[in-house]
Coordinates of C-alpha atoms in Angstrom, one line a residue:
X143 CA 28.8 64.3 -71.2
X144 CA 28.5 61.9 -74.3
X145 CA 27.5 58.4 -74.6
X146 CA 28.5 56.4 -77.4
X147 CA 26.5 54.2 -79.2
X148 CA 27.4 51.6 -81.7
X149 CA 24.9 49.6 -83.9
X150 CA 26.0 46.9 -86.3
X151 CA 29.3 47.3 -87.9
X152 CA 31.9 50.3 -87.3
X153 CA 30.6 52.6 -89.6
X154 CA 27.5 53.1 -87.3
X155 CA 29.4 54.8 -84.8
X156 CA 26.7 57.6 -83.0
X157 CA 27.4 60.1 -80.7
X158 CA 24.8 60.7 -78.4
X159 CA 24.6 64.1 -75.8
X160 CA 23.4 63.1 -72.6
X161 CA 21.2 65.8 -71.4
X162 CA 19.0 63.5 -69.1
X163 CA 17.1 62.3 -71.7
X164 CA 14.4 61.2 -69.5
X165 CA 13.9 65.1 -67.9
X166 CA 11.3 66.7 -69.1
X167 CA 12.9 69.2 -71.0
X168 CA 13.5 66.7 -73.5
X169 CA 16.4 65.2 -75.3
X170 CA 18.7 66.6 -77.7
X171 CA 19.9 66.1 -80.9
X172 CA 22.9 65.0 -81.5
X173 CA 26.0 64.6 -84.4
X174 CA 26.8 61.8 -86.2
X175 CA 27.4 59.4 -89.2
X176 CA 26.1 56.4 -90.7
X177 CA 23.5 55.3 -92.6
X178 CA 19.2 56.6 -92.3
X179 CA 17.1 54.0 -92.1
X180 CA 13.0 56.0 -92.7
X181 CA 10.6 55.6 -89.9
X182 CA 6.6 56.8 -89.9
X183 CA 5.3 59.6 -87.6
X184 CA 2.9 58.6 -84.6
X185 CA -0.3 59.6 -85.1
X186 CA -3.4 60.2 -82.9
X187 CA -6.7 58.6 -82.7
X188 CA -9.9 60.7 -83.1
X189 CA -10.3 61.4 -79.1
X190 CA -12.2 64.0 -77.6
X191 CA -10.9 67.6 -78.2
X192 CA -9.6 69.8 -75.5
X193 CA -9.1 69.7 -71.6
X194 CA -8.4 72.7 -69.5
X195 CA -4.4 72.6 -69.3
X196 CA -4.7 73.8 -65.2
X197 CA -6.1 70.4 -64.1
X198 CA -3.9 67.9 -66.2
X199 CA -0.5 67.2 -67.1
X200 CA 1.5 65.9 -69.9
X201 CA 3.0 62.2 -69.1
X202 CA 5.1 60.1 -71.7
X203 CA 4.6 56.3 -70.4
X204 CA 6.3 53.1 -71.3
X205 CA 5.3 50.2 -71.9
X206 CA 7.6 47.5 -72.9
X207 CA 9.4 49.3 -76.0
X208 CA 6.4 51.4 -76.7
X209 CA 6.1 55.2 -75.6
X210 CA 2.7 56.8 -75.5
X211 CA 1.9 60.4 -75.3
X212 CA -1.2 61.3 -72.8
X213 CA -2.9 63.7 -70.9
X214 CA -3.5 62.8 -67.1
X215 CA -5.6 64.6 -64.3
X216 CA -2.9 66.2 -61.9
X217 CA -5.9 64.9 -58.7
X218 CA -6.9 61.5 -59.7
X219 CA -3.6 59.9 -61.9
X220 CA -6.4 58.9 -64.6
X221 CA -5.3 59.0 -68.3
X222 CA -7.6 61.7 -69.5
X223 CA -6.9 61.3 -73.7
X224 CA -4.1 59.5 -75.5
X225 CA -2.1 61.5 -77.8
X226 CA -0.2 58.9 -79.8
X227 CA 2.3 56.0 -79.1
X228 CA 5.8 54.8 -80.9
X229 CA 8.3 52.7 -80.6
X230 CA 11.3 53.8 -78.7
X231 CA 15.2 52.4 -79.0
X232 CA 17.2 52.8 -75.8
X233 CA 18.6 55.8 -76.5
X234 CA 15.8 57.2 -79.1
X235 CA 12.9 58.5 -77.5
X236 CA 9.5 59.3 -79.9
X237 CA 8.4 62.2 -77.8
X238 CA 10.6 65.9 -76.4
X239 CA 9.7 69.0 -75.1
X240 CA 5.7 69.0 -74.8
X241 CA 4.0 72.2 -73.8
X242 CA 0.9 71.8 -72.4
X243 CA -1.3 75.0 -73.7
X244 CA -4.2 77.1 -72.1
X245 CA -6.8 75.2 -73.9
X246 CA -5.4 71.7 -73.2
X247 CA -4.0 71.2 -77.0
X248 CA -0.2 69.9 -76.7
X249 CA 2.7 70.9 -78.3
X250 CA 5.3 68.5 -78.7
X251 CA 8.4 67.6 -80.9
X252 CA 8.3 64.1 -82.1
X253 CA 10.8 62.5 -83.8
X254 CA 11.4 59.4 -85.9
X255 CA 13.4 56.5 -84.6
X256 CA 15.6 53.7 -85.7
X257 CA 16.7 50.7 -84.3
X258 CA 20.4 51.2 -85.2
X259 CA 21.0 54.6 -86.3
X260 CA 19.8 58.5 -85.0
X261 CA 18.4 60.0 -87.5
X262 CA 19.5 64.1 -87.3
X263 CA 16.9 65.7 -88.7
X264 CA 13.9 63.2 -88.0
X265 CA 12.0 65.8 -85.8
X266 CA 8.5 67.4 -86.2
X267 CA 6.3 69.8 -84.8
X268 CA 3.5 68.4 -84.0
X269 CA 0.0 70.4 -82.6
X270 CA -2.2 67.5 -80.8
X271 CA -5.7 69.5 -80.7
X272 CA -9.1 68.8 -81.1
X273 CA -8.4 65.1 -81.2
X274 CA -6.1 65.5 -84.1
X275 CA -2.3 65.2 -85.0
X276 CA -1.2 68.1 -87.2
X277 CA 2.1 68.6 -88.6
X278 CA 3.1 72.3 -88.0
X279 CA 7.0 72.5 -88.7
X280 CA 9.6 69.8 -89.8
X281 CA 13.3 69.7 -87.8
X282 CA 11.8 71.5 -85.0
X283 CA 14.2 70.4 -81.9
X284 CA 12.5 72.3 -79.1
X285 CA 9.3 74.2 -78.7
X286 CA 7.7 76.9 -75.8
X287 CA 4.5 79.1 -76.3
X288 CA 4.4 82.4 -75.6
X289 CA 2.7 83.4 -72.1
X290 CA 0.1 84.6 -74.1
X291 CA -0.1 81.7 -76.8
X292 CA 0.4 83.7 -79.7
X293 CA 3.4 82.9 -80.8
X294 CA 5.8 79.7 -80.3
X295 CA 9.8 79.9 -79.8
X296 CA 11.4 76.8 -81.7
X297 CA 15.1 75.7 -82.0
X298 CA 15.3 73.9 -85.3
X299 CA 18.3 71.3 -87.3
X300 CA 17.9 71.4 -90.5
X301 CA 19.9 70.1 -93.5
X302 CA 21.9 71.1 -96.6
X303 CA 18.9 72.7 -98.7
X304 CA 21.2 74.8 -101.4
X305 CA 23.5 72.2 -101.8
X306 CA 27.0 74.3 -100.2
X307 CA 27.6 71.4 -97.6
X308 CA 26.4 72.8 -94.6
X309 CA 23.5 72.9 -92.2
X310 CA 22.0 75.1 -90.0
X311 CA 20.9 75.1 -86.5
X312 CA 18.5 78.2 -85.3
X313 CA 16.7 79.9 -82.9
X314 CA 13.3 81.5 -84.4
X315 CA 9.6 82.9 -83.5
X316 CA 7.3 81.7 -85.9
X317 CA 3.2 81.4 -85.1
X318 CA 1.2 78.6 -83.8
X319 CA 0.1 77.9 -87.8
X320 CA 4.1 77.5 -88.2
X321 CA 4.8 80.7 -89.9
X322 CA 8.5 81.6 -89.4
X323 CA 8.4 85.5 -87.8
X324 CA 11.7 86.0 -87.6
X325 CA 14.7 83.8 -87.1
X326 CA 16.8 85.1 -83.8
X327 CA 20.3 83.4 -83.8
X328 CA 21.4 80.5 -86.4
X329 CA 24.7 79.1 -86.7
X330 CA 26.0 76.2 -89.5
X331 CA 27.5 73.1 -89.5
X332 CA 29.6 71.2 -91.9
X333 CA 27.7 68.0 -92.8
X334 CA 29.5 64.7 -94.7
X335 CA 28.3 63.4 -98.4
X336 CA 25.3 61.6 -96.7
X337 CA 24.5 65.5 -95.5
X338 CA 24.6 64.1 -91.7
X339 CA 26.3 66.7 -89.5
X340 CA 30.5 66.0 -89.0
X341 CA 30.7 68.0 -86.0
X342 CA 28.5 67.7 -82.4
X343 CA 25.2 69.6 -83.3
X344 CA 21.9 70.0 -81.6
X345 CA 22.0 71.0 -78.1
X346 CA 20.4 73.6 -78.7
X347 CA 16.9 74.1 -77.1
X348 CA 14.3 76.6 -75.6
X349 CA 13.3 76.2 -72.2
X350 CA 10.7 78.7 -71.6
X351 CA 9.8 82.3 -71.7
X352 CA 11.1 84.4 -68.9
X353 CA 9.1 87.1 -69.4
X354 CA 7.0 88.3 -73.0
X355 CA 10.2 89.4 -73.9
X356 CA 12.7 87.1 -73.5
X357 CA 13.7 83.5 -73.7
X358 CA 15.2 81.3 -71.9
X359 CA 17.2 79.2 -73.7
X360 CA 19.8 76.1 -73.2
X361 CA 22.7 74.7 -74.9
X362 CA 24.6 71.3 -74.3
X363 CA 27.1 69.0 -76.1
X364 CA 29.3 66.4 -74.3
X365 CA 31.2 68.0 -70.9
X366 CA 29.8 71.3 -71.3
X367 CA 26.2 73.3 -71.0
X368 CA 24.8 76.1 -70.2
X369 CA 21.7 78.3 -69.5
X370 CA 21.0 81.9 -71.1
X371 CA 19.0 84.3 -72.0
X372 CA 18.0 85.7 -75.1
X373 CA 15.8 88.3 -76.9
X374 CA 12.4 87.2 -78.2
X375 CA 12.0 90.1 -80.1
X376 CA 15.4 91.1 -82.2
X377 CA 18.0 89.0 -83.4
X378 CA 21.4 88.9 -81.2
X379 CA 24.4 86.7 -81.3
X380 CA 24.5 83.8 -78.6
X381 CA 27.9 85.6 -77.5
X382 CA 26.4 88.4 -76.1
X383 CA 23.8 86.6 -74.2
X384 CA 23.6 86.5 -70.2
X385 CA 24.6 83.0 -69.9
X386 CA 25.3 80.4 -67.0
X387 CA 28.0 77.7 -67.4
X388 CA 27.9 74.4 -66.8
X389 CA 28.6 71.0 -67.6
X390 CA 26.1 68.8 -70.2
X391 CA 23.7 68.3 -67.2
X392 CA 22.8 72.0 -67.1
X393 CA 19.5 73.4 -67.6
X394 CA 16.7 75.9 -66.4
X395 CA 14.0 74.3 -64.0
X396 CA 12.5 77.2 -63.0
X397 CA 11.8 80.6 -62.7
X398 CA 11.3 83.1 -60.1
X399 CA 9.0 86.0 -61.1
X400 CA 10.2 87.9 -64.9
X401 CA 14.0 87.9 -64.1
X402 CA 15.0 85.1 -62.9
X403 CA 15.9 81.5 -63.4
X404 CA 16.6 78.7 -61.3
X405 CA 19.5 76.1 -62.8
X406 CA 20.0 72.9 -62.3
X407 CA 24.0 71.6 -62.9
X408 CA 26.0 68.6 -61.1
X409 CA 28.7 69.7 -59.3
X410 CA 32.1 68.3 -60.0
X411 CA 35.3 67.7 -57.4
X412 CA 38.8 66.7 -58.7
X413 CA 41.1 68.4 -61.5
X414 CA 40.9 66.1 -63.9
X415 CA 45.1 65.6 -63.4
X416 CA 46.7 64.4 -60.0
X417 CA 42.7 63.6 -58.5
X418 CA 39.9 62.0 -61.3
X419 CA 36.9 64.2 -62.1
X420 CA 33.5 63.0 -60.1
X421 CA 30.0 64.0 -59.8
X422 CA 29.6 65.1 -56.2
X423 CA 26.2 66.0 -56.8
X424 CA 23.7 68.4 -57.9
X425 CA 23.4 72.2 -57.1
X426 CA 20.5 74.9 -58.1
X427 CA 21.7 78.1 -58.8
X428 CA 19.4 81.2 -59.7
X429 CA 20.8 83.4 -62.7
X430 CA 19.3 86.4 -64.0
X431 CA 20.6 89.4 -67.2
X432 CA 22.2 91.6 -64.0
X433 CA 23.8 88.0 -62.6
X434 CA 24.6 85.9 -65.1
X435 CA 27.2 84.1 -62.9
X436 CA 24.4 83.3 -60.6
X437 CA 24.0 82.3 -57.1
X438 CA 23.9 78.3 -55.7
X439 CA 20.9 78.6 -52.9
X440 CA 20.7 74.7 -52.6
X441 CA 22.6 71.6 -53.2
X442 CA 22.2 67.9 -53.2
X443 CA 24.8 65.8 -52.3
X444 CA 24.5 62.5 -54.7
X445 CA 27.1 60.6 -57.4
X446 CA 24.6 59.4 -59.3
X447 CA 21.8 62.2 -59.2
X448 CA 18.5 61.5 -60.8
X449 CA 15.8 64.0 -61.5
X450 CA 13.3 62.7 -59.8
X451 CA 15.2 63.5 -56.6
X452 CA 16.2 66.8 -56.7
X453 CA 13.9 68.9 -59.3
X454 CA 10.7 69.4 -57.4
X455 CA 12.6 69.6 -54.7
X456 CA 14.6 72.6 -55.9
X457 CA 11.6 74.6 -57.3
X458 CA 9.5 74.3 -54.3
X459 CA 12.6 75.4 -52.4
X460 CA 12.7 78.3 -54.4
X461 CA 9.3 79.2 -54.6
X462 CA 9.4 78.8 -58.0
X463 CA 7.1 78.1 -61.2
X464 CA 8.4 75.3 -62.4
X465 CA 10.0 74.6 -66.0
X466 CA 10.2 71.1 -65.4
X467 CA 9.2 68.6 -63.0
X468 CA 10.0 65.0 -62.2
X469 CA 7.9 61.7 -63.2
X470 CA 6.5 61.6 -59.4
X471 CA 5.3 65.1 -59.5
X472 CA 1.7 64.0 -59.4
X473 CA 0.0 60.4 -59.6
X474 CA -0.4 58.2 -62.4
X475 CA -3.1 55.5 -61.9
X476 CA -2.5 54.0 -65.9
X477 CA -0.6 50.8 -66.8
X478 CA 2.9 51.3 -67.7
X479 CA 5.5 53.9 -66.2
X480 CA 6.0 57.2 -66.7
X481 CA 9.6 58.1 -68.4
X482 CA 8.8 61.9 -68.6
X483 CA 6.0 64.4 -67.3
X484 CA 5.1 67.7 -68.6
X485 CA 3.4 70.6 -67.6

């Protein structure tokens, strides 16, 4: 699924993937053209250093156009630190795919935004810990540590760098001082004289680790999505990776001891020819390496689903651990609303 977006004058013309952008797994990057206006990196205020990651979550809360990164006891609802805050544009969000470690540090992918235009490769890793902001990574689209927080899986955009008009989109291990280990899949894209991608990029994403071994990782762009697995140890091509088909929607919400994932995707009715094509609502499925095809053990019936009613519902269902959760997961007693939560 795609939504367009036009800013002033019809050279702006943006295509945005809609893969929920307010779940918790994040939003994805997207291709486009136009012009890059620069934008500066949130950054954090000296706070007090790390809180146990078992009693809090990660929350991204609005207020008015301003989105602010925090840490929140799962009990109370009380804002335990604030990360950072930027400004947000409708369909730019500052803040994807946070990972809450062991310690209490955060891991989170923030990106610069613009009022008019997406900017491709605006994203950073950034390591919130010990009441600082450090930059780990540039282009980093995605990011999950390890079970044992050793090492981080990334998906990354970048651009041109030699100059032979294209860029490249990856899936790599690299350690928590942002040392590149070994890079697992990348593909490339052709990219116009501005060096903006030409073709629909960036769906890529990591969702979690399955197991110490492999990864659990997602891909989306327009009408179609999907959910696979991949090796976190040797380099394989995304064609020969268990994977679960879907439309834009799809991604991993769960998982169910070391083999296997729980799904989220809408379900669609028509053919697209003599009866329209319609969201009917939203199914779970569990997928694992021997099942790739996977198995639907729930369903909610809803044209217009929205995460909040159907993810926690799912993974408690399932018994899972859950990937992501929904904004209503656990309280909030702070000013503004919360737009994503993170665990």
């Amino acid at each position: 699924m795609a939504t367009t977006h036009r800013g002033p004058g019809p050279s702006r013309r943006v295509v945005l993937v809609a893969l929920a952008a307010a779940l918790p797994l994040g939003t994805s990057a997207v291709a486009l053209s136009g012009p890059a206006s620069a934008a500066s990196l949130p950054t954090a205020p000296a706070q007090a250093a790390a809180t146990q990651a078992a009693g809090v979550y990660a929350a991204v809360v609005a207020r008015g156009s301003t989105h602010t990164l925090t840490l929140v006891n799962r009990s109370t609802g009380k804002v335990v630190r604030t990360l950072a805050s930027a400004r947000a544009y409708d369909w730019q969000q500052p803040f994807a795919y946070v990972d809450v470690a062991p310690d209490g540090s955060v891991w989170a992918v923030v990106r610069k935004t613009s009022p008019n235009t997406y900017l491709p490769y605006a994203s950073t890793l950034v390591h919130y810990t010990g009441g600082k902001a450090v930059n780990v990574l540039p282009y980093v689209t995605s990011v999950r540590l390890s079970p044992n927080g050793k090492q981080l899986a990334i998906t990354v955009l970048s651009p041109d760098g030699n100059k032979d008009g294209k860029g490249t989109q990856a899936l790599r291990i690299a350690t928590p001082s942002g040392k590149v280990l070994r890079t697992l899949s990348a593909t490339q894209f052709p990219v116009d004289k501005n060096g903006d991608p030409t073709v629909e990029v960036g769906g890529l994403r990591v969702s979690g680790w399955l197991n110490p071994s492999t990864l659990i990782v997602g891909d989306g762009c327009c009408d179609g999505g999907s959910v696979a697995l991949a090796s976190a140890s040797r380099p394989s091509p995304a064609t020969k990776w268990p994977t679960l088909f879907g439309d834009g929607s799809t991604r991993a919400i769960g998982t169910i001891g070391d083999k296997t994932v729980l799904v989220a995707r809408n379900r669609w009715k028509g053919d697209g020819q003599k009866v329209p094509l319609s969201v009917v609502g939203v199914e779970a499925v569990t997928m694992s390496a021997a099942r790739p095809r996977g198995s639907v053990v729930a369903y909610f019936p809803d044209e217009n689903p929205s995460q909040d009613a159907y993810v926690d519902r799912f993974v408690a269902r399932a018994k899972a651990k859950p990937l992501a959760i929904g904004t209503k997961r656990y309280p909030y007693k702070g000013t503004g609303k919360v737009v994503a939560a993170y665990l």
